[in-house]
């Protein structure tokens, strides 16, 4: 159901990203210098999204929360030479105004209703403000909630499931998947989940029509990010998921949590042909794609929007 509560990040607060990477740790891409706005505290924060295709760059407004390191952050903590971080960047605040207006006005914060992707009705004349979850771990939390609340049309109600399950089939499959479980009809399912904060007006073959009003909500969400060059592990998981699908009755799904609503379609990155080929083959063998769109508020609350965003499937 659109508008249903999905997740809340506890302790969220506004901050300014002063420098990425951190001036104190310039060789560690996963750390940034930030300033907490409410009390002007400056600190080093974990930045697991890295640059986020421009969503985690110096000078941007962000939303952070207390989040001590876990076992996935051992390499980052080791690079801090005995120190550690206490906060993590969770969301980026993305703002744009309609540059065709003669006198652009400041973007207003307005989140009174949960928006629909591509919805052009707006009281602020198409000015756009998005709170975009760029921390990749958030996608797992969002999807877990969506599974529990039975929000996806392609996944029947689930009886039981677990996170981060390793599956090995000698000589065929060796991957750890985001979720593995059983639906109430007794059929097992496997889902691999990815975070999608990225969007562009001109992704792939899409062009901007200069003769039309500049629609700030007509972007294409895409994955992987343009700056993501090491996708070998993701591609292997897709291939393993495809193998499982071809040799069993298991429901196999690729879940993409799209963390913004100023989009009207989802596409697999036009800059990563190997990833696109793996997805194309997976879909041809029965793997389902779930484009789950959520809307975030300034208070760090996520609401379900849709799981039926149009998907542009790779053809080459």
PDB file of C-alpha atoms in Angstrom:
ATOM      1  CA  UNK A   1       0.000   0.000   0.000  1.00  0.00           C
ATOM      2  CA  UNK A   2       1.493   3.350  -1.063  1.00  0.00           C
ATOM      3  CA  UNK A   3       2.309   5.593   1.867  1.00  0.00           C
ATOM      4  CA  UNK A   4       2.911   2.757   4.315  1.00  0.00           C
ATOM      5  CA  UNK A   5       5.656   3.276   6.879  1.00  0.00           C
ATOM      6  CA  UNK A   6       8.732   1.194   6.127  1.00  0.00           C
ATOM      7  CA  UNK A   7      11.680   2.324   8.249  1.00  0.00           C
ATOM      8  CA  UNK A   8      13.025   5.027  10.536  1.00  0.00           C
ATOM      9  CA  UNK A   9      16.654   5.939  11.192  1.00  0.00           C
ATOM     10  CA  UNK A  10      17.023   6.791  14.871  1.00  0.00           C
ATOM     11  CA  UNK A  11      18.971   9.905  15.843  1.00  0.00           C
ATOM     12  CA  UNK A  12      19.041  11.512  12.400  1.00  0.00           C
ATOM     13  CA  UNK A  13      20.376  15.076  12.279  1.00  0.00           C
ATOM     14  CA  UNK A  14      21.434  17.611   9.652  1.00  0.00           C
ATOM     15  CA  UNK A  15      25.078  18.135   8.807  1.00  0.00           C
ATOM     16  CA  UNK A  16      27.348  19.682   6.198  1.00  0.00           C
ATOM     17  CA  UNK A  17      29.888  17.564   4.324  1.00  0.00           C
ATOM     18  CA  UNK A  18      33.068  19.599   4.696  1.00  0.00           C
ATOM     19  CA  UNK A  19      35.470  17.348   2.827  1.00  0.00           C
ATOM     20  CA  UNK A  20      35.434  13.963   1.138  1.00  0.00           C
ATOM     21  CA  UNK A  21      37.759  12.249   1.638  1.00  0.00           C
ATOM     22  CA  UNK A  22      38.646  13.430   5.124  1.00  0.00           C
ATOM     23  CA  UNK A  23      41.582  15.821   5.321  1.00  0.00           C
ATOM     24  CA  UNK A  24      42.818  13.794   8.298  1.00  0.00           C
ATOM     25  CA  UNK A  25      42.620  10.518   6.383  1.00  0.00           C
ATOM     26  CA  UNK A  26      43.039  11.558   2.731  1.00  0.00           C
ATOM     27  CA  UNK A  27      43.778   8.038   1.502  1.00  0.00           C
ATOM     28  CA  UNK A  28      40.637   6.505   3.040  1.00  0.00           C
ATOM     29  CA  UNK A  29      37.732   6.944   0.629  1.00  0.00           C
ATOM     30  CA  UNK A  30      35.177   5.777   3.198  1.00  0.00           C
ATOM     31  CA  UNK A  31      35.723   8.720   5.569  1.00  0.00           C
ATOM     32  CA  UNK A  32      34.619  12.358   5.356  1.00  0.00           C
ATOM     33  CA  UNK A  33      34.865  15.501   7.461  1.00  0.00           C
ATOM     34  CA  UNK A  34      31.441  16.777   8.526  1.00  0.00           C
ATOM     35  CA  UNK A  35      29.907  19.463  10.730  1.00  0.00           C
ATOM     36  CA  UNK A  36      26.787  18.737  12.795  1.00  0.00           C
ATOM     37  CA  UNK A  37      24.687  21.848  12.210  1.00  0.00           C
ATOM     38  CA  UNK A  38      22.764  21.997  15.482  1.00  0.00           C
ATOM     39  CA  UNK A  39      25.858  22.306  17.667  1.00  0.00           C
ATOM     40  CA  UNK A  40      28.615  23.062  15.119  1.00  0.00           C
ATOM     41  CA  UNK A  41      30.602  19.941  16.075  1.00  0.00           C
ATOM     42  CA  UNK A  42      33.136  18.857  13.480  1.00  0.00           C
ATOM     43  CA  UNK A  43      34.097  15.199  13.204  1.00  0.00           C
ATOM     44  CA  UNK A  44      35.113  12.399  10.897  1.00  0.00           C
ATOM     45  CA  UNK A  45      32.140  10.364   9.671  1.00  0.00           C
ATOM     46  CA  UNK A  46      31.859   7.070   7.866  1.00  0.00           C
ATOM     47  CA  UNK A  47      30.840   7.453   4.216  1.00  0.00           C
ATOM     48  CA  UNK A  48      30.083   3.931   2.933  1.00  0.00           C
ATOM     49  CA  UNK A  49      28.529   5.274  -0.265  1.00  0.00           C
ATOM     50  CA  UNK A  50      31.845   6.850  -1.344  1.00  0.00           C
ATOM     51  CA  UNK A  51      30.950   9.593  -3.872  1.00  0.00           C
ATOM     52  CA  UNK A  52      27.469   8.252  -4.720  1.00  0.00           C
ATOM     53  CA  UNK A  53      27.725   9.676  -8.261  1.00  0.00           C
ATOM     54  CA  UNK A  54      27.880  13.174  -6.817  1.00  0.00           C
ATOM     55  CA  UNK A  55      25.530  12.674  -3.851  1.00  0.00           C
ATOM     56  CA  UNK A  56      28.333  12.596  -1.258  1.00  0.00           C
ATOM     57  CA  UNK A  57      30.613  15.392  -2.316  1.00  0.00           C
ATOM     58  CA  UNK A  58      32.246  18.276  -0.471  1.00  0.00           C
ATOM     59  CA  UNK A  59      29.820  21.091   0.351  1.00  0.00           C
ATOM     60  CA  UNK A  60      26.586  19.113   0.265  1.00  0.00           C
ATOM     61  CA  UNK A  61      23.945  19.032   2.984  1.00  0.00           C
ATOM     62  CA  UNK A  62      23.527  15.574   4.463  1.00  0.00           C
ATOM     63  CA  UNK A  63      21.705  13.657   7.187  1.00  0.00           C
ATOM     64  CA  UNK A  64      23.791  11.645   9.643  1.00  0.00           C
ATOM     65  CA  UNK A  65      23.134   9.503  12.707  1.00  0.00           C
ATOM     66  CA  UNK A  66      25.160   7.818  15.448  1.00  0.00           C
ATOM     67  CA  UNK A  67      26.347   4.479  14.103  1.00  0.00           C
ATOM     68  CA  UNK A  68      29.441   2.754  15.494  1.00  0.00           C
ATOM     69  CA  UNK A  69      31.463   0.516  13.186  1.00  0.00           C
ATOM     70  CA  UNK A  70      30.585  -3.137  12.672  1.00  0.00           C
ATOM     71  CA  UNK A  71      32.565  -6.041  11.239  1.00  0.00           C
ATOM     72  CA  UNK A  72      32.083  -4.744   7.687  1.00  0.00           C
ATOM     73  CA  UNK A  73      33.988  -1.595   8.611  1.00  0.00           C
ATOM     74  CA  UNK A  74      37.178  -3.241   9.896  1.00  0.00           C
ATOM     75  CA  UNK A  75      39.315  -1.961   7.013  1.00  0.00           C
ATOM     76  CA  UNK A  76      38.167   1.625   7.556  1.00  0.00           C
ATOM     77  CA  UNK A  77      38.760   1.485  11.306  1.00  0.00           C
ATOM     78  CA  UNK A  78      42.200  -0.077  10.788  1.00  0.00           C
ATOM     79  CA  UNK A  79      43.153   2.861   8.564  1.00  0.00           C
ATOM     80  CA  UNK A  80      42.267   5.277  11.393  1.00  0.00           C
ATOM     81  CA  UNK A  81      45.295   4.157  13.431  1.00  0.00           C
ATOM     82  CA  UNK A  82      43.579   3.392  16.717  1.00  0.00           C
ATOM     83  CA  UNK A  83      40.782   5.950  16.438  1.00  0.00           C
ATOM     84  CA  UNK A  84      37.215   5.287  15.318  1.00  0.00           C
ATOM     85  CA  UNK A  85      34.110   7.052  14.039  1.00  0.00           C
ATOM     86  CA  UNK A  86      30.830   7.592  15.872  1.00  0.00           C
ATOM     87  CA  UNK A  87      28.563   8.823  13.042  1.00  0.00           C
ATOM     88  CA  UNK A  88      27.670   7.606   9.558  1.00  0.00           C
ATOM     89  CA  UNK A  89      26.256   9.496   6.586  1.00  0.00           C
ATOM     90  CA  UNK A  90      22.851   8.014   5.746  1.00  0.00           C
ATOM     91  CA  UNK A  91      21.093  10.474   3.418  1.00  0.00           C
ATOM     92  CA  UNK A  92      22.038  13.197   0.987  1.00  0.00           C
ATOM     93  CA  UNK A  93      19.836  16.276   0.586  1.00  0.00           C
ATOM     94  CA  UNK A  94      19.374  16.871  -3.132  1.00  0.00           C
ATOM     95  CA  UNK A  95      17.942  20.214  -4.242  1.00  0.00           C
ATOM     96  CA  UNK A  96      17.204  21.761  -7.609  1.00  0.00           C
ATOM     97  CA  UNK A  97      15.031  24.601  -8.823  1.00  0.00           C
ATOM     98  CA  UNK A  98      13.310  25.104 -12.143  1.00  0.00           C
ATOM     99  CA  UNK A  99      16.002  27.029 -14.002  1.00  0.00           C
ATOM    100  CA  UNK A 100      13.511  28.184 -16.592  1.00  0.00           C
ATOM    101  CA  UNK A 101      11.844  30.515 -14.132  1.00  0.00           C
ATOM    102  CA  UNK A 102      12.954  34.130 -14.434  1.00  0.00           C
ATOM    103  CA  UNK A 103      13.204  34.565 -10.676  1.00  0.00           C
ATOM    104  CA  UNK A 104      13.902  31.157  -9.116  1.00  0.00           C
ATOM    105  CA  UNK A 105      12.804  30.906  -5.518  1.00  0.00           C
ATOM    106  CA  UNK A 106      14.530  28.865  -2.799  1.00  0.00           C
ATOM    107  CA  UNK A 107      13.497  25.258  -2.552  1.00  0.00           C
ATOM    108  CA  UNK A 108      10.948  24.765   0.199  1.00  0.00           C
ATOM    109  CA  UNK A 109      10.820  21.733   2.438  1.00  0.00           C
ATOM    110  CA  UNK A 110       7.468  20.145   1.792  1.00  0.00           C
ATOM    111  CA  UNK A 111       6.745  16.523   2.654  1.00  0.00           C
ATOM    112  CA  UNK A 112       3.076  16.617   3.594  1.00  0.00           C
ATOM    113  CA  UNK A 113       2.206  13.681   1.342  1.00  0.00           C
ATOM    114  CA  UNK A 114       4.069  10.690   0.019  1.00  0.00           C
ATOM    115  CA  UNK A 115       4.806  11.517  -3.635  1.00  0.00           C
ATOM    116  CA  UNK A 116       4.401   9.246  -6.624  1.00  0.00           C
ATOM    117  CA  UNK A 117       7.265   8.827  -9.115  1.00  0.00           C
ATOM    118  CA  UNK A 118       6.748  11.177 -12.043  1.00  0.00           C
ATOM    119  CA  UNK A 119       3.948  13.081 -10.311  1.00  0.00           C
ATOM    120  CA  UNK A 120       4.080  16.628 -11.706  1.00  0.00           C
ATOM    121  CA  UNK A 121       1.500  18.184  -9.385  1.00  0.00           C
ATOM    122  CA  UNK A 122       3.344  20.498  -7.023  1.00  0.00           C
ATOM    123  CA  UNK A 123       2.592  23.685  -5.117  1.00  0.00           C
ATOM    124  CA  UNK A 124       6.188  24.858  -5.427  1.00  0.00           C
ATOM    125  CA  UNK A 125       6.266  25.013  -9.249  1.00  0.00           C
ATOM    126  CA  UNK A 126       8.406  21.934  -9.762  1.00  0.00           C
ATOM    127  CA  UNK A 127      11.165  22.900  -7.346  1.00  0.00           C
ATOM    128  CA  UNK A 128      12.590  19.639  -6.106  1.00  0.00           C
ATOM    129  CA  UNK A 129      13.977  18.533  -2.767  1.00  0.00           C
ATOM    130  CA  UNK A 130      14.809  14.891  -2.133  1.00  0.00           C
ATOM    131  CA  UNK A 131      16.202  13.119   0.905  1.00  0.00           C
ATOM    132  CA  UNK A 132      18.105  10.248  -0.691  1.00  0.00           C
ATOM    133  CA  UNK A 133      19.463   7.281   1.256  1.00  0.00           C
ATOM    134  CA  UNK A 134      23.001   6.813  -0.024  1.00  0.00           C
ATOM    135  CA  UNK A 135      24.187   4.364   2.636  1.00  0.00           C
ATOM    136  CA  UNK A 136      24.032   0.969   0.850  1.00  0.00           C
ATOM    137  CA  UNK A 137      23.195  -0.885   4.076  1.00  0.00           C
ATOM    138  CA  UNK A 138      19.871   0.958   4.277  1.00  0.00           C
ATOM    139  CA  UNK A 139      18.545  -0.965   1.266  1.00  0.00           C
ATOM    140  CA  UNK A 140      18.713  -4.228   3.227  1.00  0.00           C
ATOM    141  CA  UNK A 141      16.750  -2.730   6.127  1.00  0.00           C
ATOM    142  CA  UNK A 142      14.136  -1.269   3.781  1.00  0.00           C
ATOM    143  CA  UNK A 143      13.705  -4.523   1.881  1.00  0.00           C
ATOM    144  CA  UNK A 144      13.446  -6.571   5.073  1.00  0.00           C
ATOM    145  CA  UNK A 145      10.583  -4.348   6.218  1.00  0.00           C
ATOM    146  CA  UNK A 146       8.922  -4.614   2.799  1.00  0.00           C
ATOM    147  CA  UNK A 147       9.103  -8.420   2.976  1.00  0.00           C
ATOM    148  CA  UNK A 148       7.604  -8.458   6.465  1.00  0.00           C
ATOM    149  CA  UNK A 149       4.796  -6.122   5.402  1.00  0.00           C
ATOM    150  CA  UNK A 150       4.055  -8.075   2.177  1.00  0.00           C
ATOM    151  CA  UNK A 151       4.496  -4.993  -0.001  1.00  0.00           C
ATOM    152  CA  UNK A 152       5.738  -6.652  -3.212  1.00  0.00           C
ATOM    153  CA  UNK A 153       3.450  -8.051  -5.878  1.00  0.00           C
ATOM    154  CA  UNK A 154       6.135 -10.402  -7.212  1.00  0.00           C
ATOM    155  CA  UNK A 155       6.781 -11.980  -3.812  1.00  0.00           C
ATOM    156  CA  UNK A 156       3.861 -13.784  -2.129  1.00  0.00           C
ATOM    157  CA  UNK A 157       3.512 -13.551   1.657  1.00  0.00           C
ATOM    158  CA  UNK A 158       6.633 -14.950   3.314  1.00  0.00           C
ATOM    159  CA  UNK A 159       6.464 -17.521   6.098  1.00  0.00           C
ATOM    160  CA  UNK A 160      10.091 -17.273   7.218  1.00  0.00           C
ATOM    161  CA  UNK A 161      13.371 -15.855   5.962  1.00  0.00           C
ATOM    162  CA  UNK A 162      16.932 -15.024   6.992  1.00  0.00           C
ATOM    163  CA  UNK A 163      19.515 -12.461   5.937  1.00  0.00           C
ATOM    164  CA  UNK A 164      22.943 -12.984   4.384  1.00  0.00           C
ATOM    165  CA  UNK A 165      22.695 -16.692   3.653  1.00  0.00           C
ATOM    166  CA  UNK A 166      25.507 -18.525   1.887  1.00  0.00           C
ATOM    167  CA  UNK A 167      24.470 -21.012  -0.779  1.00  0.00           C
ATOM    168  CA  UNK A 168      26.919 -23.473  -2.307  1.00  0.00           C
ATOM    169  CA  UNK A 169      26.337 -25.986  -5.078  1.00  0.00           C
ATOM    170  CA  UNK A 170      29.627 -27.667  -5.917  1.00  0.00           C
ATOM    171  CA  UNK A 171      30.991 -26.424  -9.194  1.00  0.00           C
ATOM    172  CA  UNK A 172      27.937 -24.261  -9.849  1.00  0.00           C
ATOM    173  CA  UNK A 173      27.023 -21.761  -7.113  1.00  0.00           C
ATOM    174  CA  UNK A 174      28.986 -20.085  -4.329  1.00  0.00           C
ATOM    175  CA  UNK A 175      27.393 -16.819  -3.183  1.00  0.00           C
ATOM    176  CA  UNK A 176      25.935 -15.122  -0.132  1.00  0.00           C
ATOM    177  CA  UNK A 177      22.507 -13.648  -0.871  1.00  0.00           C
ATOM    178  CA  UNK A 178      20.651 -10.839   0.923  1.00  0.00           C
ATOM    179  CA  UNK A 179      17.546 -12.886   1.779  1.00  0.00           C
ATOM    180  CA  UNK A 180      16.623 -16.567   1.633  1.00  0.00           C
ATOM    181  CA  UNK A 181      13.355 -18.021   2.876  1.00  0.00           C
ATOM    182  CA  UNK A 182      10.031 -19.717   2.193  1.00  0.00           C
ATOM    183  CA  UNK A 183       6.746 -18.243   1.052  1.00  0.00           C
ATOM    184  CA  UNK A 184       3.460 -19.363   2.597  1.00  0.00           C
ATOM    185  CA  UNK A 185       2.803 -21.525  -0.477  1.00  0.00           C
ATOM    186  CA  UNK A 186       5.860 -23.601   0.419  1.00  0.00           C
ATOM    187  CA  UNK A 187       8.023 -22.362  -2.468  1.00  0.00           C
ATOM    188  CA  UNK A 188      11.488 -21.074  -1.464  1.00  0.00           C
ATOM    189  CA  UNK A 189      12.763 -17.673  -2.533  1.00  0.00           C
ATOM    190  CA  UNK A 190      16.138 -15.980  -2.869  1.00  0.00           C
ATOM    191  CA  UNK A 191      16.588 -12.243  -3.236  1.00  0.00           C
ATOM    192  CA  UNK A 192      19.691 -10.163  -3.844  1.00  0.00           C
ATOM    193  CA  UNK A 193      19.244  -6.484  -2.938  1.00  0.00           C
ATOM    194  CA  UNK A 194      20.994  -3.336  -4.179  1.00  0.00           C
ATOM    195  CA  UNK A 195      20.727   0.322  -3.205  1.00  0.00           C
ATOM    196  CA  UNK A 196      19.777   2.824  -5.945  1.00  0.00           C
ATOM    197  CA  UNK A 197      20.299   6.507  -5.092  1.00  0.00           C
ATOM    198  CA  UNK A 198      21.422   7.345  -8.633  1.00  0.00           C
ATOM    199  CA  UNK A 199      19.335   9.184 -11.226  1.00  0.00           C
ATOM    200  CA  UNK A 200      19.906  11.220 -14.378  1.00  0.00           C
ATOM    201  CA  UNK A 201      17.862  13.108 -16.970  1.00  0.00           C
ATOM    202  CA  UNK A 202      19.874  11.717 -19.865  1.00  0.00           C
ATOM    203  CA  UNK A 203      20.830   8.186 -18.896  1.00  0.00           C
ATOM    204  CA  UNK A 204      21.469   5.773 -21.743  1.00  0.00           C
ATOM    205  CA  UNK A 205      19.545   6.688 -24.895  1.00  0.00           C
ATOM    206  CA  UNK A 206      17.257   9.117 -23.119  1.00  0.00           C
ATOM    207  CA  UNK A 207      17.494  12.750 -24.205  1.00  0.00           C
ATOM    208  CA  UNK A 208      16.055  15.931 -22.750  1.00  0.00           C
ATOM    209  CA  UNK A 209      13.471  17.659 -24.900  1.00  0.00           C
ATOM    210  CA  UNK A 210      14.480  21.312 -24.800  1.00  0.00           C
ATOM    211  CA  UNK A 211      11.125  22.345 -26.303  1.00  0.00           C
ATOM    212  CA  UNK A 212       9.173  21.032 -23.320  1.00  0.00           C
ATOM    213  CA  UNK A 213       8.949  22.304 -19.803  1.00  0.00           C
ATOM    214  CA  UNK A 214      11.912  21.081 -17.820  1.00  0.00           C
ATOM    215  CA  UNK A 215      10.383  18.338 -15.658  1.00  0.00           C
ATOM    216  CA  UNK A 216      12.453  17.885 -12.524  1.00  0.00           C
ATOM    217  CA  UNK A 217      10.789  14.532 -11.837  1.00  0.00           C
ATOM    218  CA  UNK A 218      11.526  12.934 -15.230  1.00  0.00           C
ATOM    219  CA  UNK A 219      14.803  11.261 -14.350  1.00  0.00           C
ATOM    220  CA  UNK A 220      15.930   7.706 -14.924  1.00  0.00           C
ATOM    221  CA  UNK A 221      17.045   5.809 -11.826  1.00  0.00           C
ATOM    222  CA  UNK A 222      19.973   3.547 -12.713  1.00  0.00           C
ATOM    223  CA  UNK A 223      22.269   0.911 -11.244  1.00  0.00           C
ATOM    224  CA  UNK A 224      25.203   0.381 -10.839  1.00  0.00           C
ATOM    225  CA  UNK A 225      26.553   3.882 -10.338  1.00  0.00           C
ATOM    226  CA  UNK A 226      28.709   5.404 -13.068  1.00  0.00           C
ATOM    227  CA  UNK A 227      31.747   5.421 -10.796  1.00  0.00           C
ATOM    228  CA  UNK A 228      31.284   1.803  -9.724  1.00  0.00           C
ATOM    229  CA  UNK A 229      33.949  -0.054 -11.689  1.00  0.00           C
ATOM    230  CA  UNK A 230      34.356  -3.214  -9.606  1.00  0.00           C
ATOM    231  CA  UNK A 231      31.082  -5.047 -10.171  1.00  0.00           C
ATOM    232  CA  UNK A 232      32.541  -8.549 -10.494  1.00  0.00           C
ATOM    233  CA  UNK A 233      31.031  -9.757  -7.204  1.00  0.00           C
ATOM    234  CA  UNK A 234      27.583  -8.407  -8.128  1.00  0.00           C
ATOM    235  CA  UNK A 235      27.721 -10.022 -11.542  1.00  0.00           C
ATOM    236  CA  UNK A 236      28.728 -13.367 -10.022  1.00  0.00           C
ATOM    237  CA  UNK A 237      25.701 -13.246  -7.714  1.00  0.00           C
ATOM    238  CA  UNK A 238      23.408 -12.581 -10.673  1.00  0.00           C
ATOM    239  CA  UNK A 239      24.884 -15.517 -12.561  1.00  0.00           C
ATOM    240  CA  UNK A 240      24.571 -17.789  -9.509  1.00  0.00           C
ATOM    241  CA  UNK A 241      20.972 -16.670  -9.003  1.00  0.00           C
ATOM    242  CA  UNK A 242      20.284 -17.483 -12.643  1.00  0.00           C
ATOM    243  CA  UNK A 243      21.759 -20.959 -12.209  1.00  0.00           C
ATOM    244  CA  UNK A 244      19.555 -21.616  -9.185  1.00  0.00           C
ATOM    245  CA  UNK A 245      16.491 -20.452 -11.109  1.00  0.00           C
ATOM    246  CA  UNK A 246      17.184 -22.716 -14.067  1.00  0.00           C
ATOM    247  CA  UNK A 247      17.700 -25.787 -11.875  1.00  0.00           C
ATOM    248  CA  UNK A 248      14.940 -25.410  -9.276  1.00  0.00           C
ATOM    249  CA  UNK A 249      11.454 -24.048  -8.546  1.00  0.00           C
ATOM    250  CA  UNK A 250      12.935 -21.357  -6.305  1.00  0.00           C
ATOM    251  CA  UNK A 251      11.605 -17.821  -6.751  1.00  0.00           C
ATOM    252  CA  UNK A 252      14.670 -15.768  -7.618  1.00  0.00           C
ATOM    253  CA  UNK A 253      14.532 -11.984  -7.435  1.00  0.00           C
ATOM    254  CA  UNK A 254      16.841  -9.026  -7.924  1.00  0.00           C
ATOM    255  CA  UNK A 255      15.631  -6.232  -5.667  1.00  0.00           C
ATOM    256  CA  UNK A 256      16.553  -2.604  -6.320  1.00  0.00           C
ATOM    257  CA  UNK A 257      15.617  -0.137  -3.584  1.00  0.00           C
ATOM    258  CA  UNK A 258      15.193   3.214  -5.340  1.00  0.00           C
ATOM    259  CA  UNK A 259      15.699   5.888  -2.721  1.00  0.00           C
ATOM    260  CA  UNK A 260      14.060   8.864  -4.435  1.00  0.00           C
ATOM    261  CA  UNK A 261      10.821   9.849  -6.167  1.00  0.00           C
ATOM    262  CA  UNK A 262      11.961  12.338  -8.826  1.00  0.00           C
ATOM    263  CA  UNK A 263      12.134   9.476 -11.343  1.00  0.00           C
ATOM    264  CA  UNK A 264       9.768   7.824 -13.780  1.00  0.00           C
ATOM    265  CA  UNK A 265      11.700   4.707 -14.807  1.00  0.00           C
ATOM    266  CA  UNK A 266      14.541   2.387 -13.795  1.00  0.00           C
ATOM    267  CA  UNK A 267      17.341   1.193 -16.051  1.00  0.00           C
ATOM    268  CA  UNK A 268      20.481  -0.904 -15.714  1.00  0.00           C
ATOM    269  CA  UNK A 269      23.585   1.202 -16.130  1.00  0.00           C
ATOM    270  CA  UNK A 270      24.370   2.018 -19.740  1.00  0.00           C
ATOM    271  CA  UNK A 271      28.053   2.289 -18.805  1.00  0.00           C
ATOM    272  CA  UNK A 272      28.403  -1.288 -17.520  1.00  0.00           C
ATOM    273  CA  UNK A 273      27.733  -3.696 -20.373  1.00  0.00           C
ATOM    274  CA  UNK A 274      28.815  -6.814 -18.489  1.00  0.00           C
ATOM    275  CA  UNK A 275      26.314  -6.088 -15.709  1.00  0.00           C
ATOM    276  CA  UNK A 276      23.561  -5.427 -18.249  1.00  0.00           C
ATOM    277  CA  UNK A 277      24.315  -8.694 -20.021  1.00  0.00           C
ATOM    278  CA  UNK A 278      24.120 -10.635 -16.754  1.00  0.00           C
ATOM    279  CA  UNK A 279      20.753  -9.054 -15.931  1.00  0.00           C
ATOM    280  CA  UNK A 280      19.411  -9.706 -19.426  1.00  0.00           C
ATOM    281  CA  UNK A 281      20.354 -13.378 -19.172  1.00  0.00           C
ATOM    282  CA  UNK A 282      18.841 -13.633 -15.678  1.00  0.00           C
ATOM    283  CA  UNK A 283      15.527 -12.162 -16.803  1.00  0.00           C
ATOM    284  CA  UNK A 284      15.430 -14.456 -19.840  1.00  0.00           C
ATOM    285  CA  UNK A 285      15.743 -17.427 -17.445  1.00  0.00           C
ATOM    286  CA  UNK A 286      12.968 -16.304 -15.125  1.00  0.00           C
ATOM    287  CA  UNK A 287      14.636 -14.098 -12.508  1.00  0.00           C
ATOM    288  CA  UNK A 288      12.263 -11.303 -11.466  1.00  0.00           C
ATOM    289  CA  UNK A 289      13.222  -7.633 -11.082  1.00  0.00           C
ATOM    290  CA  UNK A 290      11.710  -5.714  -8.157  1.00  0.00           C
ATOM    291  CA  UNK A 291      12.074  -1.892  -8.434  1.00  0.00           C
ATOM    292  CA  UNK A 292      11.001  -0.841  -4.941  1.00  0.00           C
ATOM    293  CA  UNK A 293      10.607   2.941  -4.603  1.00  0.00           C
ATOM    294  CA  UNK A 294      10.619   4.649  -1.201  1.00  0.00           C
ATOM    295  CA  UNK A 295      10.262   8.260  -0.122  1.00  0.00           C
ATOM    296  CA  UNK A 296      12.318   9.679   2.771  1.00  0.00           C
ATOM    297  CA  UNK A 297      11.528  12.604   5.037  1.00  0.00           C
ATOM    298  CA  UNK A 298      13.901  15.022   6.700  1.00  0.00           C
ATOM    299  CA  UNK A 299      13.354  13.124   9.949  1.00  0.00           C
ATOM    300  CA  UNK A 300      14.772   9.929   8.491  1.00  0.00           C
ATOM    301  CA  UNK A 301      11.445   8.153   7.945  1.00  0.00           C
ATOM    302  CA  UNK A 302      10.892   6.030   4.825  1.00  0.00           C
ATOM    303  CA  UNK A 303       7.517   5.320   3.212  1.00  0.00           C
ATOM    304  CA  UNK A 304       6.672   2.770   0.552  1.00  0.00           C
ATOM    305  CA  UNK A 305       5.721   4.339  -2.786  1.00  0.00           C
ATOM    306  CA  UNK A 306       5.536   1.566  -5.393  1.00  0.00           C
ATOM    307  CA  UNK A 307       7.086  -1.664  -6.632  1.00  0.00           C
ATOM    308  CA  UNK A 308       5.774  -1.161 -10.158  1.00  0.00           C
ATOM    309  CA  UNK A 309       8.117   1.504 -11.519  1.00  0.00           C
ATOM    310  CA  UNK A 310       8.619   0.921 -15.273  1.00  0.00           C
ATOM    311  CA  UNK A 311      11.867  -0.953 -15.949  1.00  0.00           C
ATOM    312  CA  UNK A 312      13.927  -0.478 -19.106  1.00  0.00           C
ATOM    313  CA  UNK A 313      15.371  -3.919 -19.755  1.00  0.00           C
ATOM    314  CA  UNK A 314      18.711  -4.259 -21.557  1.00  0.00           C
ATOM    315  CA  UNK A 315      18.441  -5.399 -25.159  1.00  0.00           C
ATOM    316  CA  UNK A 316      22.116  -5.353 -26.135  1.00  0.00           C
TER     317      UNK A 316
END
